[in-house]
Amino acid sequence: MILNYFKIALRNLWKDRTFTFLNVIGLSTAFCAAFLLGMFAIFGLSFDQFHENIGSIYEVYTNSQTAKGTEISNANPIPFAEALKEEVPGVKKITRVANGGPLVTFGEKTLKLDVLWADRDFFDIFSFPVVGGSKINPLQNKSSIAITRTTAQKIFGEMNAVGQTVTMRRDNEDVPFVVSAVIEDIPEASSFQFDAILNFTDLPASFYAANKDRWDAHNHPVYLQLDAETSAAKFEKATAAFSNLHFADDIATAKRDGAKPNSDGEYRQIHLLPFEDISFTDFNSNSSKVNKTLPYLILGIAFLILFIASVNFINMGIAKGSQRLREIGMRKTLGASKGQLFLQFWGESIFVFSLSVFFGGLLALLLLDKFQTLFETKASFALIASPGIVLGLLLSLLLITLIAGGYPALLMSKLDTLLALKGKLQHTGKNKVRDVLMAVQFCIAILLISGTLVLWSQLDFMRTKDLGFNKEQVITLPLNTKKDRAQLLQLLRNALEGKPGIISVTAADNILGLGKDGRSSTIVMGFDYKGREVKTNLLNVDYDYPKTLDIELIQGRAFNKQYASDSLSIVINEAMAKEFGEKDPLSVRFLLNDSIQYSVIGVVKDYNFQGLNKTIEPISYFMNPSSPKYYAFIKVAPNNLSQSYDRVKEVWNTLEPDTEFLGSFLDENIDRTLKEERKMTTMISAGSILAIILSCIGLFAISLLVVNQKRKEIGIRKVVGASTSTITVLLSKQFLKLVVFAFLIATPLSWYLTTQWLQNYAYHINLSVWIFLAAGGIAFVIALATISVRTIQAALQNPVDSLKTE
Amino acid sequence: MITITDLEKYYATEEVRTIALNKLSFKVNEGEFVAIMGPSGCGKSTLLNILGLLDDPDGGSFVFNGIEVAGFNERKRADLRKHNIGFVFQSFNLIDELTVFENVELPLIYTGVKPAERKERVDAVLEKMQIMHRRKHFPQQLSGGQQQRVAVARAVINNPKLILADEPTGNLDSSNGNEVMDLLTELNETGTTIIMVTHSEHDAKYSHRIIRMLDGQKVTENVLSEYISK
Ligand SMILES: Nc1ncnc2c1ncn2[C@@H]1O[C@H](COP(=O)(O)OP(=O)(O)OP(=O)(O)O)[C@@H](O)[C@H]1O
Ligand SMILES: [Mg+2]
């Protein structure tokens, strides 16, 4: 009997080649997209899951009450971790972690490595297996370094790495480190990515030694593993006394400034963020949002695409069923039971689905490389393959075939024998199901199209918005060097200043946007001004900073070599001026570290020195010649930008032949910060294109059928005098009504969702009706074009031909 | 074999209620060949569908082989049907996607006959119907007469006690029609009961008895002279 089913399935599929082809194409594409998108999303969701202790690992962060509200920080003072473990019960293991990119030298080779500094417990908490050398603990000793397998190969080649000595530039001297262990390469799905790891106490003096006993210098995150018996909530409660003891000064300041205690009556509360959520968490000063939108959005898109393709399958299945009524009737007459008929038709569906899953999978494998490049992801099928995932995949495939293949099969097996024999459909109500499903398809397509348009507009807005500084003409350059930075900067200045195309050179200790070195940092400082605490972002700049970046000076003056006292002067932005609250900001004088008096000498116009998701915060420029400047900023002439870039590169290569030139224009840096947005936009664009194509495949198939069913009607209408255009309209109307209906449903939904999303950005576009009308219009035009292929052809047909076919 | 008493069937469509069968009663004995005649719309097909257990009457009694089957549910009817009754339709109703062999084999599949036996039995029937050489062909590749012979082969493959034929020659020319009628007569001679609906007086002459209907009722019943003489 199975063989009989199989045979008739194949013959039927072959007989309806067009449909089978459309079905397999649509489903294969949908499965391919679903596989790739699903893989991407699961990869994202599987981040850090490889740690054996993942359920009991947390990052420590603190909510502190200030006069302006609650502030959140995950930066802690150096003595914090050890004290926390000793004084609050429940901590099994704890580690401080800092990261950086120092230059490491072995013989002739100098490499810039991504380095972590951590405490011994690091390897007990996290699962980074050691493959060679000190199995016990790679961080046992000071002055030892553990490196990953790939790094070992890069530095030492085939040589045994363990026991070798490398030197690292620290505090302007070369410090030797002995390789204690080689660890397995860091999995792609790890939040920590590093080439080498060192003991935390080996950090530069300015970071570690200078702050060793200070409770007021917050500069690194802390991770801990709790005892099996201790819950995060219980632990958080137990830290109250600890916070009140060690941060008494901060709390006193907060109280004085008028901060209100939180609901538990505390001014400082330590919290634990589950490490599982780290890769989705965005710490900024007033929230620590766990944001899994992207992976779930992508899973959602994958689901919607599969839904659309499945609906096509259902609709074509029902439509095809109506052409097989006599077969169904005859089989029932001969004694086929409902179950047997269901199995037969469902079997045909399973066959088509299996074929599509196969082709879809194949296509996904072929496109994997392109996908990885396009979405800048390391996600691959091998990375996420696990028995659970495979089982889940099989189950969902079975479920999809059961629903999409089973529904038409069920309808057919339930047909009344006699009516089926006569070749009549039981009732016309089935078209309602079809119409609703098609409307939902177009609803999804319009939703995705309008989402795409909104994302595009916002992305374009963020890329082109005037940020208040010149991003087109300024090259940023990380000053990675083994020499003295100040000295290198001076050499750079000498070599560049006055050269054609170079307008001015300056430096600062922070970059704008994201440079080629991939680093960004925020330094926020608080101090007392007239009996209350004020907070500001801090930037150590060199001369000519506002001038080089075209940041407008609206009051006072910038730093000037003529004034020796400028090392005690600051330049602030408007937001900071507001913070001081003085009528004349230039009159502001304040004390830092209780002794040194600084004065404000100039005010610059507000500009977006952080992402556009944030409102402009206060910032203050300091001009301390001894503080290190990590980045040079070089303004070049507007014409011949690339020639000027090459000139800067040339100069760098003569000054620093051993280190890579990482210069980039500021607009590139801004673009680099929009990676997430770009990824999301590409995903949703791809999703909406697929959605509209698949919806139209379904529409095309149904229009084929309807036109076929109406051949006679069309012929008669033409005989009695209907024109081609009235017939085209007649045939198209019923489908276009669905698209209009879908538009009416999709628009408010899309409006709501995109408005929610735009709330993430302090600076965003205003939604206009046109975006939604455009989305609806696009869907309408594409749908019209799709059905016209068949309807116009049918309407043009000689009525004699169409009448003959009946 | 068949006894119907006061059989009734109505069709209710929106406003109008059609009485298709109006207190119809008659008897068919085992081994008989009965023709049913009457003008279009008088309820012949309706009657045949009920006799073939494809449909359920709205009133009256229908005793088949000593069992009252009026009111049987779809499942029970299907079970009785597939073992006892064969159908021949005016429009053949062969499945286009199956070959001649497979079409004839189909009833055996639904009654659960083993493959080896199926092949043997199908071959025997095809041989008898003289379409063995066409066994690999699809219905569209056959003439109308050949198609109807395949349909008859399919109807007899299960050795049913009763064959119901609804205008079996309606779509055929006279020579093909006569061939089919000869086939039915042959079957009847080997003991199969046949009830046939027809518009053709010529075809009706092949039967033993003609039941004439009008508006869902039996009007006359005449036993054919040749039969009496036998
Ligand atoms: N499914 C149905 N719904 C409504 N009325 C029906 C249905 N089937 C048959 N009828 C009506 O029942 C009556 C008897 O129909 P039936 O098909 O039995 O006639 P018939 O004698 O076989 O006619 P013909 O010789 O044309 O085949 C007719 O009036 C017909 O209109
Ligand atoms: Mg009839």
PDB file of N, CA and C and ligand atoms in Angstrom, chain A residues 422, chain B residues 40-46 49 90 166-167 197 199, ligand 2:
ATOM      1  N   LYS A 422     -18.968  13.432  -7.686  1.00  0.00           N
ATOM      2  CA  LYS A 422     -19.546  14.348  -8.663  1.00  0.00           C
ATOM      3  C   LYS A 422     -18.569  15.451  -9.027  1.00  0.00           C
TER       4      LYS A 422
ATOM      5  N   SER B  40     -35.161  11.765 -16.553  1.00  0.00           N
ATOM      6  CA  SER B  40     -34.088  12.428 -15.810  1.00  0.00           C
ATOM      7  C   SER B  40     -34.642  13.087 -14.550  1.00  0.00           C
ATOM      8  N   GLY B  41     -33.943  12.924 -13.450  1.00  0.00           N
ATOM      9  CA  GLY B  41     -34.346  13.584 -12.215  1.00  0.00           C
ATOM     10  C   GLY B  41     -35.359  12.805 -11.405  1.00  0.00           C
ATOM     11  N   CYS B  42     -35.706  11.559 -11.833  1.00  0.00           N
ATOM     12  CA  CYS B  42     -36.733  10.832 -11.103  1.00  0.00           C
ATOM     13  C   CYS B  42     -36.173  10.121  -9.876  1.00  0.00           C
ATOM     14  N   GLY B  43     -34.835  10.116  -9.706  1.00  0.00           N
ATOM     15  CA  GLY B  43     -34.269   9.552  -8.476  1.00  0.00           C
ATOM     16  C   GLY B  43     -33.521   8.257  -8.664  1.00  0.00           C
ATOM     17  N   LYS B  44     -33.171   7.922  -9.888  1.00  0.00           N
ATOM     18  CA  LYS B  44     -32.503   6.649 -10.159  1.00  0.00           C
ATOM     19  C   LYS B  44     -31.111   6.598  -9.506  1.00  0.00           C
ATOM     20  N   SER B  45     -30.313   7.647  -9.745  1.00  0.00           N
ATOM     21  CA  SER B  45     -28.962   7.651  -9.166  1.00  0.00           C
ATOM     22  C   SER B  45     -29.033   7.678  -7.652  1.00  0.00           C
ATOM     23  N   THR B  46     -29.988   8.450  -7.135  1.00  0.00           N
ATOM     24  CA  THR B  46     -30.160   8.508  -5.685  1.00  0.00           C
ATOM     25  C   THR B  46     -30.401   7.106  -5.136  1.00  0.00           C
ATOM     26  N   ASN B  49     -27.243   4.968  -5.293  1.00  0.00           N
ATOM     27  CA  ASN B  49     -26.276   5.341  -4.252  1.00  0.00           C
ATOM     28  C   ASN B  49     -26.641   4.737  -2.911  1.00  0.00           C
ATOM     29  N   GLN B  90     -21.089   5.790 -15.300  1.00  0.00           N
ATOM     30  CA  GLN B  90     -21.163   6.312 -16.663  1.00  0.00           C
ATOM     31  C   GLN B  90     -19.824   6.914 -17.083  1.00  0.00           C
ATOM     32  N   ASP B 166     -24.393   2.548 -13.068  1.00  0.00           N
ATOM     33  CA  ASP B 166     -25.192   3.749 -13.338  1.00  0.00           C
ATOM     34  C   ASP B 166     -24.908   4.213 -14.760  1.00  0.00           C
ATOM     35  N   GLU B 167     -25.836   3.952 -15.665  1.00  0.00           N
ATOM     36  CA  GLU B 167     -25.691   4.270 -17.083  1.00  0.00           C
ATOM     37  C   GLU B 167     -24.322   3.856 -17.622  1.00  0.00           C
ATOM     38  N   VAL B 197     -28.836   1.151 -13.932  1.00  0.00           N
ATOM     39  CA  VAL B 197     -29.679   2.274 -14.319  1.00  0.00           C
ATOM     40  C   VAL B 197     -29.385   2.563 -15.779  1.00  0.00           C
ATOM     41  N   HIS B 199     -30.961   4.631 -19.634  1.00  0.00           N
ATOM     42  CA  HIS B 199     -31.973   5.363 -20.401  1.00  0.00           C
ATOM     43  C   HIS B 199     -32.299   4.622 -21.698  1.00  0.00           C
TER      44      HIS B 199
HETATM   45 MG    MG C   2     -28.375   9.820 -12.642  1.00  0.00          MG
END
